[in-house]
Coordinates of C-alpha atoms (C1' of nucleotides) and ligand atoms in Angstrom, one line a residue:
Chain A
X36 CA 16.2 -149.3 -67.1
X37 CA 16.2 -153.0 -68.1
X38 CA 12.7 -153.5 -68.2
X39 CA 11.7 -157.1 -68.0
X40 CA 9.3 -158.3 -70.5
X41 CA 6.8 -161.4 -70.6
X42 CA 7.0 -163.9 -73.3
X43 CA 4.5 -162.9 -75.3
X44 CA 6.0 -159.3 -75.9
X45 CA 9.6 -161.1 -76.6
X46 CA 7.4 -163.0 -79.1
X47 CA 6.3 -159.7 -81.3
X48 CA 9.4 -158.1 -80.7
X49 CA 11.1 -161.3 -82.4
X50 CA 8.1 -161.4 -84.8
X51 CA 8.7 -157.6 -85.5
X52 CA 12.3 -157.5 -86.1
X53 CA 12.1 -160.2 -88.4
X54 CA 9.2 -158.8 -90.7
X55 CA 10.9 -155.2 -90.9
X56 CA 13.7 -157.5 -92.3
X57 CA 12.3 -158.4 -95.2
X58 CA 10.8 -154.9 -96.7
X59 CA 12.8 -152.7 -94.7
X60 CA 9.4 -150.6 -94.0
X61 CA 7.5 -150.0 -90.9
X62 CA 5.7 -153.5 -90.1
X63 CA 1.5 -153.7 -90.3
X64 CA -1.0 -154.5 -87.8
X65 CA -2.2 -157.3 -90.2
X66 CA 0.9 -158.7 -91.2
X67 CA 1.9 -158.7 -87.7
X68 CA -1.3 -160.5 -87.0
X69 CA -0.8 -163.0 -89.5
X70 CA 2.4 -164.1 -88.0
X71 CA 1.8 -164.0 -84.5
X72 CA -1.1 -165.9 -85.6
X73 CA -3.7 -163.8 -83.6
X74 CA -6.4 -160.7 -84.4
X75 CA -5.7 -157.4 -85.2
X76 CA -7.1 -156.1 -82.3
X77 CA -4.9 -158.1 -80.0
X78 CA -2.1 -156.7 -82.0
X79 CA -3.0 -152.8 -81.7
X80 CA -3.5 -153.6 -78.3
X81 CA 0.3 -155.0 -77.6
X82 CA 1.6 -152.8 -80.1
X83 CA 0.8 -149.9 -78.1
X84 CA 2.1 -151.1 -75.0
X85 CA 5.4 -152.2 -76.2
X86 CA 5.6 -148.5 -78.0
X87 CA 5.0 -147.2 -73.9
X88 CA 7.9 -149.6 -73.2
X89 CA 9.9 -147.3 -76.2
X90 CA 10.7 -150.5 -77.4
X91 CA 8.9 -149.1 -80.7
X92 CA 7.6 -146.6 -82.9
X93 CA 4.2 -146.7 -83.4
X94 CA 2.1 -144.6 -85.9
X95 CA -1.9 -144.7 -85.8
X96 CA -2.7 -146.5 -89.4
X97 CA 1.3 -146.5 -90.3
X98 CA 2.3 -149.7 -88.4
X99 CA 5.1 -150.0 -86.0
X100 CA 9.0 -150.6 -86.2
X101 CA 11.3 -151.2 -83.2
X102 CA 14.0 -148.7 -82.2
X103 CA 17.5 -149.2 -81.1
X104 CA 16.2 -151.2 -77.4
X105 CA 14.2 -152.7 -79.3
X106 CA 16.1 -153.9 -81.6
X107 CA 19.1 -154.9 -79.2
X108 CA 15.9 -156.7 -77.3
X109 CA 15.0 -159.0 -80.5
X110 CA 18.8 -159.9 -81.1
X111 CA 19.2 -161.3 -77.4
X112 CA 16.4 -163.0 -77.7
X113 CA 17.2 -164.7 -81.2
X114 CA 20.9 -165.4 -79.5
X115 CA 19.2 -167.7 -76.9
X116 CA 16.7 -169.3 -79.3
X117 CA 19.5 -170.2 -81.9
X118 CA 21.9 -171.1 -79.3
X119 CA 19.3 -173.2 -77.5
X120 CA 19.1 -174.8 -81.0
X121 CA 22.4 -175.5 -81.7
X122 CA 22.7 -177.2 -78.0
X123 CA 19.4 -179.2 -78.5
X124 CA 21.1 -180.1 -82.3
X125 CA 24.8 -180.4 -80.7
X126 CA 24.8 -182.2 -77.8
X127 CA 21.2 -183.6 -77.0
X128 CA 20.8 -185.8 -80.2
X129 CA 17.8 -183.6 -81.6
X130 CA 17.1 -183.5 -85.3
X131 CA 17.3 -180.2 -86.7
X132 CA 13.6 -180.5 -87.5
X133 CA 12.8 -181.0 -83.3
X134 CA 14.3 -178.0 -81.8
X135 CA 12.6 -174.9 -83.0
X136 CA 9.5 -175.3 -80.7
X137 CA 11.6 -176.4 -77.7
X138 CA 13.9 -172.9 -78.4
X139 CA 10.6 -170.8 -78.9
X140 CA 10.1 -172.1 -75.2
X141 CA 13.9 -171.8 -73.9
X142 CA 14.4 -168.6 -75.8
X143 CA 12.8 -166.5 -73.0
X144 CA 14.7 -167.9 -69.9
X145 CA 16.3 -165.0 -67.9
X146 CA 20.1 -164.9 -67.5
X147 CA 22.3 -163.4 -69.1
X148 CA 25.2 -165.9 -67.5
X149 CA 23.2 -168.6 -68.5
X150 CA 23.4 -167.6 -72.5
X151 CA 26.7 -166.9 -71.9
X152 CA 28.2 -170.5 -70.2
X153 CA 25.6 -172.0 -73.2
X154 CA 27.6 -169.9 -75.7
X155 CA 31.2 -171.0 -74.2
X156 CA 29.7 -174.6 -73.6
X157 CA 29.0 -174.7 -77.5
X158 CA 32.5 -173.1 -78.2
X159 CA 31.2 -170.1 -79.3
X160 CA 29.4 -171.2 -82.7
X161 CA 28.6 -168.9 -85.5
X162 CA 25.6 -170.2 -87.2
X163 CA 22.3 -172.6 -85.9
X164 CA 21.0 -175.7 -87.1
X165 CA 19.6 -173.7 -89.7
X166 CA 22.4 -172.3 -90.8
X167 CA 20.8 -168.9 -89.7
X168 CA 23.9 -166.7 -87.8
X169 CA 24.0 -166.4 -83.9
X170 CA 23.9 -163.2 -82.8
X171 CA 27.0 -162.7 -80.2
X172 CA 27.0 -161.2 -76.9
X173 CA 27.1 -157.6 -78.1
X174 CA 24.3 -158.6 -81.0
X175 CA 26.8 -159.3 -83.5
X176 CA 26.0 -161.3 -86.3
X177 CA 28.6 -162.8 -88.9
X178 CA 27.8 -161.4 -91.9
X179 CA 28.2 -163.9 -95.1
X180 CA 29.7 -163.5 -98.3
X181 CA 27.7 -164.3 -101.7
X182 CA 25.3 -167.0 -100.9
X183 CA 22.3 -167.3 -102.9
X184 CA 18.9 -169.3 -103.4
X185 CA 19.6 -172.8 -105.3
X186 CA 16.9 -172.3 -107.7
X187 CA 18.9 -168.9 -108.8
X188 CA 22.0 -170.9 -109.6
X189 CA 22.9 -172.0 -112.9
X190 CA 23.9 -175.3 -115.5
X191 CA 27.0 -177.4 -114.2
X192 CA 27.6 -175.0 -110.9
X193 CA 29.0 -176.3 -108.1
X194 CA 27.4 -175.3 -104.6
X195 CA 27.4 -175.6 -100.7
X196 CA 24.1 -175.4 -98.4
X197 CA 24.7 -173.4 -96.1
X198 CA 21.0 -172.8 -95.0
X199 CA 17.6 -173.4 -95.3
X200 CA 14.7 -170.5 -95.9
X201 CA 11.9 -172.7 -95.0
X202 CA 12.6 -174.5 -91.0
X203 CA 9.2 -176.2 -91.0
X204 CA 9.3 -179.8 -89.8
X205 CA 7.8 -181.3 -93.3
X206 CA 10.6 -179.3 -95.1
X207 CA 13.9 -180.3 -93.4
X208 CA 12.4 -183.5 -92.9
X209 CA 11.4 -183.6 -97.1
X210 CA 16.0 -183.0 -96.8
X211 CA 16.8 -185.5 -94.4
X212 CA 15.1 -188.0 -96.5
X213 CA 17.1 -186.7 -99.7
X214 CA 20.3 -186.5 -97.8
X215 CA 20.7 -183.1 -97.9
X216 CA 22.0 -180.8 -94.9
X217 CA 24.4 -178.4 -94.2
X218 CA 27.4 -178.7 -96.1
X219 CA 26.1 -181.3 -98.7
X220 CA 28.0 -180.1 -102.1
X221 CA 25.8 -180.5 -105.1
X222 CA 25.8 -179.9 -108.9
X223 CA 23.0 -178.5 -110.8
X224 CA 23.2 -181.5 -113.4
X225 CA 19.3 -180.1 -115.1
X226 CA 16.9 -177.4 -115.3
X227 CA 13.5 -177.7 -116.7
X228 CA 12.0 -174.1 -118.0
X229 CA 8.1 -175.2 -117.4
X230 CA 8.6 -175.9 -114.3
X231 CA 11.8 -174.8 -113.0
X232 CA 12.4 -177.5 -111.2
X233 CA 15.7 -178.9 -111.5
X234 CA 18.4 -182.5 -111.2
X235 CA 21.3 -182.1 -109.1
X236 CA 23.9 -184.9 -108.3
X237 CA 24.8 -185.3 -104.5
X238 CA 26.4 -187.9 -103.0
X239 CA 27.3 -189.7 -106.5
X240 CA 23.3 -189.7 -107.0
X241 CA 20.8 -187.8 -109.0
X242 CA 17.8 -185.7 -107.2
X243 CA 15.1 -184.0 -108.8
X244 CA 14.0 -180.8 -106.9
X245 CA 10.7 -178.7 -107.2
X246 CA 11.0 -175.2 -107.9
X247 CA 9.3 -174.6 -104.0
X248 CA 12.4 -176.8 -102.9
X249 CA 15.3 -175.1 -104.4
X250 CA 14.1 -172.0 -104.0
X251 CA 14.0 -172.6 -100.3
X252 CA 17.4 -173.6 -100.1
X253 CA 20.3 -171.5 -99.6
X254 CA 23.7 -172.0 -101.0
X255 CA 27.3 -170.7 -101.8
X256 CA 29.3 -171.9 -105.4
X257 CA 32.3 -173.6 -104.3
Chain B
X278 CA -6.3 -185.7 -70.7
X279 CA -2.9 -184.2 -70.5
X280 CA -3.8 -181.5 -68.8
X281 CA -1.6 -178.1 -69.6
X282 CA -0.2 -176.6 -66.5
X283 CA 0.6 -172.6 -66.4
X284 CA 3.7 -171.7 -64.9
X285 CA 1.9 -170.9 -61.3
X286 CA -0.2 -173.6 -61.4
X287 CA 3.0 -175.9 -61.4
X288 CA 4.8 -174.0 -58.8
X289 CA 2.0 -174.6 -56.4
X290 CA 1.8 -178.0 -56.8
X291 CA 5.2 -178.2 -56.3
X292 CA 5.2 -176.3 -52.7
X293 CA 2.1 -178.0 -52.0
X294 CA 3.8 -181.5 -52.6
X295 CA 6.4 -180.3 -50.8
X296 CA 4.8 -178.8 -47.5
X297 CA 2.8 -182.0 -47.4
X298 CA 5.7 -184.3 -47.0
X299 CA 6.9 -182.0 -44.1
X300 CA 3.6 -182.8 -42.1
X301 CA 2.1 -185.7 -43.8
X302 CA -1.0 -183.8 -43.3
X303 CA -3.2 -181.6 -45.6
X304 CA -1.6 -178.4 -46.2
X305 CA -3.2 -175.3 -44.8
X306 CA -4.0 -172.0 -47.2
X307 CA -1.9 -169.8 -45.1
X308 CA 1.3 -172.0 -45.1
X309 CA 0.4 -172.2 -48.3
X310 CA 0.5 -168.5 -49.2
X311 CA 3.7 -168.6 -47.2
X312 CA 5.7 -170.4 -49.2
X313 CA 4.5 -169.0 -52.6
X314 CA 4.9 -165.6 -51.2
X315 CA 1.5 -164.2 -51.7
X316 CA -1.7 -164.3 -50.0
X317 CA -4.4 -166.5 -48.6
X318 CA -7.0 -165.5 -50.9
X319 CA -4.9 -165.7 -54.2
X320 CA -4.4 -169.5 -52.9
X321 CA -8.0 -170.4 -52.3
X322 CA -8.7 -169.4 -55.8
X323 CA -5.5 -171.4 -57.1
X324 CA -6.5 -174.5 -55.2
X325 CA -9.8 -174.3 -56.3
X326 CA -8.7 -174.1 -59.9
X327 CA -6.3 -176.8 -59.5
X328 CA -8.9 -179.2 -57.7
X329 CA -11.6 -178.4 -60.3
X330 CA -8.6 -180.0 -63.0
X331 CA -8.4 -182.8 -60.1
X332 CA -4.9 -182.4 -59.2
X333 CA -5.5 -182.2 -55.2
X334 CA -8.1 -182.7 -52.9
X335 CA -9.8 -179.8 -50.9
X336 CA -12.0 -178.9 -48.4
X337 CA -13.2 -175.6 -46.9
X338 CA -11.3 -174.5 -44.2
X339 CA -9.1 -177.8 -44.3
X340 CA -7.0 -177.8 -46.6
X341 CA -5.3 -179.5 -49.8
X342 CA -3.6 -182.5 -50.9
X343 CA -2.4 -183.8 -53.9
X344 CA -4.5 -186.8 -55.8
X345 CA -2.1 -189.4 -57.5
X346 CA -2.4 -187.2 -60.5
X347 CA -1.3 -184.4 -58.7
X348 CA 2.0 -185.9 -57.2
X349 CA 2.9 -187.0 -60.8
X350 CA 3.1 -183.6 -61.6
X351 CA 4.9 -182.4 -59.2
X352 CA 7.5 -185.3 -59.3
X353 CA 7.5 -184.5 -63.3
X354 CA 8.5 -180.7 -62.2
X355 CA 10.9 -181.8 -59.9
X356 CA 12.7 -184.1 -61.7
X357 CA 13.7 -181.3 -64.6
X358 CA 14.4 -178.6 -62.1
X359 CA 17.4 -181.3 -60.7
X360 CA 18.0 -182.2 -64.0
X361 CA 18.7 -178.7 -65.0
X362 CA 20.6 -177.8 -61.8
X363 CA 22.9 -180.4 -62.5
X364 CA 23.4 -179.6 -66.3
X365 CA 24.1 -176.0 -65.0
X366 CA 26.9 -177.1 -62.6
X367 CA 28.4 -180.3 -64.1
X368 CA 28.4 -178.2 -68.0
X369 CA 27.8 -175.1 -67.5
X370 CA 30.3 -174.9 -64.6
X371 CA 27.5 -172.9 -62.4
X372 CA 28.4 -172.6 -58.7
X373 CA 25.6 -174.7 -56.3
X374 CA 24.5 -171.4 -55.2
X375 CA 23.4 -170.2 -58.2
X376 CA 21.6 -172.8 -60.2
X377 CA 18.3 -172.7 -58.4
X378 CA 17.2 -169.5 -59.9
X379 CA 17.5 -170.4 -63.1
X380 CA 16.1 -174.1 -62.6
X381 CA 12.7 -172.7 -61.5
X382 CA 12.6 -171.0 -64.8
X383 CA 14.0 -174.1 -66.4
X384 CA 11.8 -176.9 -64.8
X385 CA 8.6 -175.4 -66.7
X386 CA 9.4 -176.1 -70.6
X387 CA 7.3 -178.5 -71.9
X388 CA 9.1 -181.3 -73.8
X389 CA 9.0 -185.3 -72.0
X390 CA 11.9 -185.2 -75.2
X391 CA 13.8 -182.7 -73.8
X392 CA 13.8 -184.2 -70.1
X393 CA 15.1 -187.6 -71.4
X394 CA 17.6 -186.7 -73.4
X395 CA 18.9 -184.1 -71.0
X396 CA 19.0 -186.7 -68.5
X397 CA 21.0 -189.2 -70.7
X398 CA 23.3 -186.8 -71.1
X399 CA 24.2 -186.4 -67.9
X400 CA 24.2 -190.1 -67.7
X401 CA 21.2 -190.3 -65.5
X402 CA 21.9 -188.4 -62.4
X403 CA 20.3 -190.0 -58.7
X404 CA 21.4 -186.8 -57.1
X405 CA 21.4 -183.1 -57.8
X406 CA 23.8 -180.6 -56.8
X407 CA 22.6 -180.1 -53.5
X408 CA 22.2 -184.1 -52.7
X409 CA 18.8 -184.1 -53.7
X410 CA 17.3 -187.2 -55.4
X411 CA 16.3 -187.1 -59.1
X412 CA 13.4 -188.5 -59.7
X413 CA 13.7 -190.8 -63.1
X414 CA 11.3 -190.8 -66.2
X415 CA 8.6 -192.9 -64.2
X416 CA 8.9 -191.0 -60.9
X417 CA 10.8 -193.0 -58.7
X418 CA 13.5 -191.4 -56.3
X419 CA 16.7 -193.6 -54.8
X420 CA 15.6 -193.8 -51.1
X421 CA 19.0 -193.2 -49.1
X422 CA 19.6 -195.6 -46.6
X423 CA 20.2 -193.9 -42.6
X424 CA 21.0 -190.0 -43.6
X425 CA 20.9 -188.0 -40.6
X426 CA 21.6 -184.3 -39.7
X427 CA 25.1 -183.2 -38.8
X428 CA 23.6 -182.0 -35.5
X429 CA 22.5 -185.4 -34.2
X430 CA 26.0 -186.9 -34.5
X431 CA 27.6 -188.3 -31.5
X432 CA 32.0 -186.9 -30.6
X433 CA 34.1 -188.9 -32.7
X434 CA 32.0 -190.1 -35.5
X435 CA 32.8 -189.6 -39.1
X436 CA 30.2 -188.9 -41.9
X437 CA 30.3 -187.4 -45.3
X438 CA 28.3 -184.9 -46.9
X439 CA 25.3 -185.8 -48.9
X440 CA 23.2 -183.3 -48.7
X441 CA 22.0 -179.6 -47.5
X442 CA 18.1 -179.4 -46.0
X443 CA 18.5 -175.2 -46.8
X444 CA 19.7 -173.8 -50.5
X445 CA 19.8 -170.6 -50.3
X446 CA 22.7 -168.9 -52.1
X447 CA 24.1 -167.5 -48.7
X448 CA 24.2 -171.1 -46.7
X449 CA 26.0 -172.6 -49.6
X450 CA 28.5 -169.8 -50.3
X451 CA 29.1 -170.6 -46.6
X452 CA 29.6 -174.1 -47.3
X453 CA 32.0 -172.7 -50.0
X454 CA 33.9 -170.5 -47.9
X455 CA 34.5 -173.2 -45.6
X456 CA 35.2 -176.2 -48.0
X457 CA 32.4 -177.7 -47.1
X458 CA 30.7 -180.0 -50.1
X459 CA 29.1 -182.9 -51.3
X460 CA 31.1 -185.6 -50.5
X461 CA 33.0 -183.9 -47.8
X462 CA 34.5 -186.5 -44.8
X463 CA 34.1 -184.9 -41.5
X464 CA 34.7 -185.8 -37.9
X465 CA 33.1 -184.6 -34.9
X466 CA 35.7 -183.6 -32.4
X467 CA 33.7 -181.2 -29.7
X468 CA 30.2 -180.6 -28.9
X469 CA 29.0 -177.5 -26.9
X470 CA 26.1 -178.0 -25.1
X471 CA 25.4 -174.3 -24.0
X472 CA 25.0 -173.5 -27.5
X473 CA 24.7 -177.1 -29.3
X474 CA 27.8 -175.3 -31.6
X475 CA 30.2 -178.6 -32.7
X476 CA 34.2 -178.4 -33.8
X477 CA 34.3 -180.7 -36.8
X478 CA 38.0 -181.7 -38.3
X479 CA 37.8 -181.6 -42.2
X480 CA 41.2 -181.4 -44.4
X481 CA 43.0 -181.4 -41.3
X482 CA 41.7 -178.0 -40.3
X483 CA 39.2 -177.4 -37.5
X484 CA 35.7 -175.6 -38.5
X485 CA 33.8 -174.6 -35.5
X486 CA 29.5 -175.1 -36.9
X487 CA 26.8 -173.2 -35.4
X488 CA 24.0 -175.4 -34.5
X489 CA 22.2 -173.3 -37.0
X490 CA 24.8 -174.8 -39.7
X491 CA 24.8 -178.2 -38.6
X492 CA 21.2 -178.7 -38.6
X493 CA 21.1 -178.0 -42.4
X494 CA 23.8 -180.3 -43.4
X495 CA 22.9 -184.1 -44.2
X496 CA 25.4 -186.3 -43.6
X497 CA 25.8 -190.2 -43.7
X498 CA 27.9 -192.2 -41.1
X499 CA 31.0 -194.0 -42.9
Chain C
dT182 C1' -14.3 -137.7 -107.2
dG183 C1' -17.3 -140.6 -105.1
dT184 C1' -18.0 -145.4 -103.9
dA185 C1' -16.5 -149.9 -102.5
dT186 C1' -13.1 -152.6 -100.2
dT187 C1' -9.5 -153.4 -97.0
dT188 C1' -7.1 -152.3 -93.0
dT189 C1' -7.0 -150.7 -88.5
dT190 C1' -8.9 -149.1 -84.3
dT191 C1' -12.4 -148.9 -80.6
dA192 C1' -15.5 -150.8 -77.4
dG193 C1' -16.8 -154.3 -74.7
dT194 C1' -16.1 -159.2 -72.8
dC195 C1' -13.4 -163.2 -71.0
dT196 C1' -9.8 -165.7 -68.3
dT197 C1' -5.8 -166.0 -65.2
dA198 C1' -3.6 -164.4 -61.5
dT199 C1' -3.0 -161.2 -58.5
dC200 C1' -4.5 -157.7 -54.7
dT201 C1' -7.2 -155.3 -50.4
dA202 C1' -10.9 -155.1 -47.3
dA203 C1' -14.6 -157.3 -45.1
dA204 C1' -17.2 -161.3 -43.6
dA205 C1' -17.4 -165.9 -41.9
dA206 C1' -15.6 -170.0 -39.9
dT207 C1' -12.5 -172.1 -36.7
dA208 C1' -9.5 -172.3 -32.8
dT209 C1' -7.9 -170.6 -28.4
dT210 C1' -8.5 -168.5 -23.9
dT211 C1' -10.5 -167.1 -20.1
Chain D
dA239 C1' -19.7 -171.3 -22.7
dA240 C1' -18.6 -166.8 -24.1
dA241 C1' -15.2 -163.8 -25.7
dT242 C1' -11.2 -163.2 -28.3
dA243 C1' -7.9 -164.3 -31.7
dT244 C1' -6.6 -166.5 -35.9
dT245 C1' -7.4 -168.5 -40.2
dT246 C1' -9.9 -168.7 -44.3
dT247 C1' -13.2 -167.4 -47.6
dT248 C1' -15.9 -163.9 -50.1
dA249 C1' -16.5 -159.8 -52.7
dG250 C1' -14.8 -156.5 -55.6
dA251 C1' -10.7 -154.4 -58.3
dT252 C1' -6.9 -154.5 -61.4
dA253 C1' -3.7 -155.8 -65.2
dA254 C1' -2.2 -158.6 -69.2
dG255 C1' -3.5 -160.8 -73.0
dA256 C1' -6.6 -162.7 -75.7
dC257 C1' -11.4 -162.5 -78.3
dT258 C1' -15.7 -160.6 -81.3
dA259 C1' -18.4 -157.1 -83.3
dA260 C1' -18.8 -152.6 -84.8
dA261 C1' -16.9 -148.1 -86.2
dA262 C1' -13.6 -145.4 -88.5
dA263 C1' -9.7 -144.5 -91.5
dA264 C1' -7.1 -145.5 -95.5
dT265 C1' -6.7 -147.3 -100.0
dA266 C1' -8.3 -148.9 -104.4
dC267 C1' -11.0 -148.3 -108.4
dA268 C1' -14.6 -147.0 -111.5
Ligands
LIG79 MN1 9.1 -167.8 -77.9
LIG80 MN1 17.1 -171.9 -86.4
LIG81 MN1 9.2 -172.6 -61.2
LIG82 MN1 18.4 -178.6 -55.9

DNA sequence: TGTATTTTTTAGTCTTATCTAAAAATATTT
DNA sequence: AAATATTTTTAGATAAGACTAAAAAATACA
């Protein structure tokens, strides 16, 4: 088969794949909409084909989730977006808050030796920029063990970032200002009830983090 | 203005920058719909488009050319499908004969970023894989000083390699086959007049060149 | 259970990029 | 110069992917 798809419907497929994520249910025309930041309409429209492609189920009214293609379809794709990431990150100088929109762009180059070589080229890395895993070349992702939200963690714990929720520009940039990336260690020193924010120490200093912050970053206890 | 190109749109101004510097004259719809294999009325709708965003120049029945604004498009386009053809072959350990493909994918994602710090990294190539200049960040291409086609070499002289005039994946797997690279030091030991076919010595051997072959490889006297 | 609200689909339009077939302009021959 | 051939443009269609406005279905809620 191997059907070759444009951008656009690697887009939703991506967009699909990672809504059903989250609540595990078939996704919604609005939701879908919301995210792809487009109309309804549009969405029914593409919906419809990509369910011709059998790249989904669709239900009139129900909302849409992707089968097994389509599935396998949204992991290649996230495999070249993160490992465009982690080359842009790696070996071009970029900032980790510079490289998503350039991978939304190289993420839908065609050839497979091309991901490949990039993958071997990178030695074969398990996670992004990001921290988010990389998908391997049979869609395999690295599952981790025990990490958790920073805002969930408690007094005088000790913990690793290992990722970010939140990979907007303003955010990671808000963490490169406040030294914090992957792999900074940090100690919840404080925790304020009223507003759960919260003090850590890192780096032999003391930050104060919003609630939205911590909750936005992800992290393992040491 | 900054115009934003489509995909199309920039492959046409690349073909038509390139026909024009075959003939130095205006380049004709049909030759046109040639090269971008498709027909004469799909290009007088493209050129119209494109001269309406005042990237060529064109007349009824006469023709394009590119305006000033046009060229610096093209050279822009240009200059990252080299770039990425030598990033595939001098990282990504592509063969010569399979880069171009993926380059004409490559040469369209939008990020002046991207281009520069791909072309540091490769230390600011002059030439691509197939000898072809790179043009740098403001456009400008190293002019080669007296290149000439293996064909028009007198018995007895020696040149090297610097360039082919055809890519295509089967002329340079023949080049493969037969040692034949960038680089290469040759001498011209017979010609054939009945059949302008030469004998050339390379790595002690003797390779015996179609005049079809030697017209398509550029060479440079030592 | 009937009404109001929200969600989703349908219908119709637009733009880009393509195509085929026919008409018009240009170029080449006789 | 007229006839013929070639090139180019026009006219009309199609498909993808978007939009708006209106209709229909599903859900919420009084
Ligand atoms: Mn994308
Ligand atoms: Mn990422
Ligand atoms: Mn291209
Ligand atoms: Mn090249």
């Amino acid at each position: 088969m191997e059907e070759i798809l444009t951008q656009s419907e690697e887009n939703y497929i991506k967009a699909i794949f990672s809504l059903y994520q989250q609540t595990n249910a078939p996704v919604s025309t609005n939701d879908l909409a919301e995210r792809m930041e487009t109309k309804a309409s549009s969405v029914t429209d593409m919906v419809r084909r990509l369910s011709e492609k059998s790249l989904l189920l669709y239900t009139k009214y129900k909302g849409c989730e992707l089968t097994k293609e389509g599935e396998r379809t949204a992991l290649k794709t996230i495999r070249k977006h993160r490992l465009w990431e982690t080359f842009l990150v790696e070996k071009l100088k970029f900032g980790w808050d510079e490289v998503h929109d350039i991978a939304e762009q190289l993420e839908h180059i065609r050839s497979v030796k091309l991901t490949d070589q990039l993958d071997a080229f990178l030695d074969f890395p398990k996670f992004d920029p990001h921290g988010d895993a990389i998908p391997d070349k049979n869609g395999e992702i690295v599952q981790r063990e025990k990490s958790c939200k920073l805002s969930d963690l408690e007094l005088e714990s000790e913990a690793i970032v290992i990722g970010v929720a939140d990979g907007s520009p303003s955010f990671l940039r808000y963490l490169d200002k406040h030294q914090i990336t992957l792999g900074t260690k940090l100690v919840i020193k404080e925790r304020f009830e009223f507003d759960d924010s919260m003090e850590v120490e890192l780096n032999d200093t003391i930050l104060s983090l919003s609630s939205a912050a911590s909750s936005k970053i992800t992290v393992q206890l040491v």
